[in-house]
PDB file of C-alpha atoms in Angstrom:
ATOM      1  CA  MET F   1     148.056 -98.911 175.238  1.00 65.00           C
ATOM      2  CA  GLU F   2     144.720 -99.719 173.627  1.00 76.00           C
ATOM      3  CA  PRO F   3     142.861-102.901 174.664  1.00 86.00           C
ATOM      4  CA  LEU F   4     143.974-106.151 173.083  1.00 93.00           C
ATOM      5  CA  GLU F   5     141.767-108.207 170.763  1.00 92.00           C
ATOM      6  CA  CYS F   6     140.484-110.141 173.794  1.00 92.00           C
ATOM      7  CA  GLY F   7     139.187-106.873 175.250  1.00 92.00           C
ATOM      8  CA  HIS F   8     141.652-106.771 178.145  1.00 93.00           C
ATOM      9  CA  ALA F   9     144.725-104.687 178.860  1.00 92.00           C
ATOM     10  CA  PRO F  10     148.166-106.325 178.528  1.00 92.00           C
ATOM     11  CA  THR F  11     149.183-108.459 181.499  1.00 90.00           C
ATOM     12  CA  PRO F  12     151.648-106.540 183.712  1.00 89.00           C
ATOM     13  CA  SER F  13     155.067-108.090 183.186  1.00 83.00           C
ATOM     14  CA  PRO F  14     158.524-106.609 183.810  1.00 83.00           C
ATOM     15  CA  ASN F  15     160.237-108.669 181.087  1.00 84.00           C
ATOM     16  CA  THR F  16     157.695-108.960 178.251  1.00 85.00           C
ATOM     17  CA  THR F  17     155.196-106.975 176.197  1.00 87.00           C
ATOM     18  CA  GLY F  18     152.364-108.239 178.416  1.00 89.00           C
ATOM     19  CA  TYR F  19     150.537-109.974 175.599  1.00 91.00           C
ATOM     20  CA  ALA F  20     150.747-113.131 173.537  1.00 91.00           C
ATOM     21  CA  THR F  21     150.364-113.173 169.771  1.00 91.00           C
ATOM     22  CA  TRP F  22     147.987-115.912 168.638  1.00 89.00           C
ATOM     23  CA  VAL F  23     148.297-116.832 164.969  1.00 90.00           C
ATOM     24  CA  ALA F  24     145.662-118.965 163.236  1.00 82.00           C
ATOM     25  CA  GLY F  25     146.090-119.104 159.472  1.00 84.00           C
ATOM     26  CA  GLU F  26     146.137-115.513 158.213  1.00 88.00           C
ATOM     27  CA  GLN F  27     144.571-114.145 161.393  1.00 89.00           C
ATOM     28  CA  GLU F  28     146.751-112.724 164.148  1.00 91.00           C
ATOM     29  CA  GLU F  29     145.441-111.631 167.545  1.00 92.00           C
ATOM     30  CA  ARG F  30     147.066-110.056 170.581  1.00 93.00           C
ATOM     31  CA  LEU F  31     145.739-111.606 173.805  1.00 94.00           C
ATOM     32  CA  CYS F  32     146.417-111.012 177.494  1.00 94.00           C
ATOM     33  CA  PHE F  33     148.188-113.942 179.168  1.00 93.00           C
ATOM     34  CA  PRO F  34     145.074-115.434 180.873  1.00 95.00           C
ATOM     35  CA  CYS F  35     143.117-115.332 177.580  1.00 95.00           C
ATOM     36  CA  ALA F  36     146.048-116.865 175.657  1.00 94.00           C
ATOM     37  CA  ASP F  37     146.292-119.633 178.266  1.00 95.00           C
ATOM     38  CA  ALA F  38     142.530-120.299 177.980  1.00 95.00           C
ATOM     39  CA  ARG F  39     142.820-120.390 174.178  1.00 93.00           C
ATOM     40  CA  MET F  40     145.629-122.957 174.416  1.00 94.00           C
ATOM     41  CA  ARG F  41     143.610-125.134 176.822  1.00 94.00           C
ATOM     42  CA  GLU F  42     140.693-125.018 174.393  1.00 93.00           C
ATOM     43  CA  GLN F  43     142.938-125.894 171.450  1.00 91.00           C
ATOM     44  CA  ILE F  44     144.447-128.990 173.048  1.00 93.00           C
ATOM     45  CA  ARG F  45     140.958-130.336 173.827  1.00 92.00           C
ATOM     46  CA  ASN F  46     140.650-130.949 170.077  1.00 90.00           C
ATOM     47  CA  ASP F  47     144.259-131.879 169.257  1.00 92.00           C
ATOM     48  CA  VAL F  48     146.256-135.086 169.536  1.00 94.00           C
ATOM     49  CA  ARG F  49     149.576-133.286 170.034  1.00 94.00           C
ATOM     50  CA  PHE F  50     150.831-130.040 171.539  1.00 94.00           C
ATOM     51  CA  THR F  51     153.995-128.313 172.669  1.00 93.00           C
ATOM     52  CA  GLY F  52     154.349-126.998 176.189  1.00 93.00           C
ATOM     53  CA  TYR F  53     156.919-126.296 178.858  1.00 92.00           C
ATOM     54  CA  VAL F  54     157.833-128.280 181.962  1.00 90.00           C
ATOM     55  CA  ASN F  55     157.674-125.884 184.911  1.00 89.00           C
ATOM     56  CA  SER F  56     160.752-125.435 187.108  1.00 86.00           C
ATOM     57  CA  ALA F  57     159.383-127.808 189.768  1.00 89.00           C
ATOM     58  CA  GLY F  58     158.785-130.496 187.121  1.00 88.00           C
ATOM     59  CA  THR F  59     155.163-130.903 188.216  1.00 93.00           C
ATOM     60  CA  HIS F  60     153.183-129.361 185.348  1.00 94.00           C
ATOM     61  CA  ILE F  61     153.197-128.754 181.620  1.00 94.00           C
ATOM     62  CA  THR F  62     152.501-125.056 181.062  1.00 94.00           C
ATOM     63  CA  THR F  63     152.119-122.409 178.396  1.00 93.00           C
ATOM     64  CA  TRP F  64     155.104-120.099 177.910  1.00 87.00           C
ATOM     65  CA  THR F  65     153.334-117.606 180.182  1.00 87.00           C
ATOM     66  CA  GLY F  66     153.058-120.216 182.959  1.00 89.00           C
ATOM     67  CA  GLY F  67     149.394-121.220 182.566  1.00 93.00           C
ATOM     68  CA  GLU F  68     148.918-124.848 183.589  1.00 95.00           C
ATOM     69  CA  LEU F  69     147.908-127.253 180.811  1.00 96.00           C
ATOM     70  CA  ALA F  70     148.569-130.687 182.334  1.00 97.00           C
ATOM     71  CA  LYS F  71     149.869-132.355 185.474  1.00 97.00           C
ATOM     72  CA  VAL F  72     153.106-134.337 185.081  1.00 96.00           C
ATOM     73  CA  THR F  73     152.495-137.944 186.129  1.00 97.00           C
ATOM     74  CA  GLY F  74     155.931-139.358 185.364  1.00 95.00           C
ATOM     75  CA  VAL F  75     159.434-138.361 184.306  1.00 91.00           C
ATOM     76  CA  ARG F  76     162.234-140.556 183.071  1.00 89.00           C
ATOM     77  CA  ARG F  77     165.599-139.314 181.931  1.00 85.00           C
ATOM     78  CA  GLY F  78     167.352-141.261 179.203  1.00 80.00           C
ATOM     79  CA  ARG F  79     170.995-142.193 179.199  1.00 81.00           C
ATOM     80  CA  GLN F  80     173.610-139.640 178.216  1.00 83.00           C
ATOM     81  CA  ARG F  81     174.269-139.598 174.474  1.00 82.00           C
ATOM     82  CA  SER F  82     176.936-137.903 172.422  1.00 86.00           C
ATOM     83  CA  THR F  83     176.456-135.545 169.495  1.00 84.00           C
ATOM     84  CA  PRO F  84     178.468-135.667 166.253  1.00 90.00           C
ATOM     85  CA  THR F  85     180.361-132.561 167.414  1.00 92.00           C
ATOM     86  CA  GLY F  86     181.489-134.137 170.693  1.00 88.00           C
ATOM     87  CA  GLY F  87     178.829-132.667 172.993  1.00 87.00           C
ATOM     88  CA  TYR F  88     176.444-134.573 175.229  1.00 81.00           C
ATOM     89  CA  TYR F  89     172.702-134.553 175.870  1.00 79.00           C
ATOM     90  CA  ARG F  90     169.979-136.483 177.650  1.00 79.00           C
ATOM     91  CA  MET F  91     166.367-136.896 176.613  1.00 84.00           C
ATOM     92  CA  ARG F  92     163.571-136.430 179.132  1.00 87.00           C
ATOM     93  CA  HIS F  93     160.463-138.610 178.697  1.00 91.00           C
ATOM     94  CA  VAL F  94     157.357-137.200 180.350  1.00 94.00           C
ATOM     95  CA  THR F  95     153.837-138.491 180.897  1.00 96.00           C
ATOM     96  CA  ALA F  96     151.074-136.069 181.826  1.00 97.00           C
ATOM     97  CA  LYS F  97     147.318-135.814 182.318  1.00 97.00           C
ATOM     98  CA  THR F  98     145.121-132.873 181.265  1.00 96.00           C
ATOM     99  CA  PRO F  99     142.163-131.784 183.433  1.00 94.00           C
ATOM    100  CA  ASP F 100     139.762-133.608 181.071  1.00 94.00           C
ATOM    101  CA  GLY F 101     141.485-136.901 181.963  1.00 95.00           C
ATOM    102  CA  ARG F 102     143.365-137.419 178.708  1.00 96.00           C
ATOM    103  CA  ARG F 103     146.835-138.941 179.005  1.00 97.00           C
ATOM    104  CA  TRP F 104     149.844-137.571 177.129  1.00 97.00           C
ATOM    105  CA  SER F 105     153.412-138.684 176.504  1.00 97.00           C
ATOM    106  CA  GLY F 106     156.316-136.713 175.154  1.00 94.00           C
ATOM    107  CA  ARG F 107     159.989-136.116 175.153  1.00 89.00           C
ATOM    108  CA  GLY F 108     162.456-133.291 174.958  1.00 85.00           C
ATOM    109  CA  SER F 109     166.005-132.484 175.878  1.00 78.00           C
ATOM    110  CA  ALA F 110     166.711-132.533 179.595  1.00 70.00           C
ATOM    111  CA  ALA F 111     168.689-129.322 179.097  1.00 62.00           C
ATOM    112  CA  TRP F 112     165.601-127.368 177.928  1.00 62.00           C
ATOM    113  CA  ASP F 113     162.113-127.032 179.315  1.00 79.00           C
ATOM    114  CA  VAL F 114     160.186-127.274 176.010  1.00 89.00           C
ATOM    115  CA  ILE F 115     158.489-130.600 175.315  1.00 91.00           C
ATOM    116  CA  ASN F 116     156.357-132.043 172.529  1.00 93.00           C
ATOM    117  CA  LEU F 117     153.510-134.266 173.678  1.00 95.00           C
ATOM    118  CA  ARG F 118     151.135-136.653 171.920  1.00 96.00           C
ATOM    119  CA  GLU F 119     147.921-138.119 173.248  1.00 97.00           C
ATOM    120  CA  VAL F 120     148.237-141.688 174.541  1.00 96.00           C
ATOM    121  CA  ARG F 121     145.486-143.761 172.986  1.00 87.00           C
ATOM    122  CA  SER F 122     144.442-146.997 174.647  1.00 74.00           C
TER     123      SER F 122
END
């Protein structure tokens, strides 16, 4: 396979293509996982919200490829709630801190690892 737009080869991975697709407006780039992770870290330096994933240990917010974005500083699970169709769910409330010292807060379903975070402003 030819080099990706970042200049690197795809990241070896048994279950994926080995690259991330970064879309910004009309522009689309294929990046190796480390370059995509670095791009995401750079993006959240200038944003007040982002979406990430809680790792399986519950200690970090990561990119979908596993690159660390923030350290989890607190987790609280909400009470069980019912859905209109008779199912149940719980919300997970997470606080986190990025390497630049910014604090974040977010929530997502306790059944899934994806979480939306917003910057906590003092």
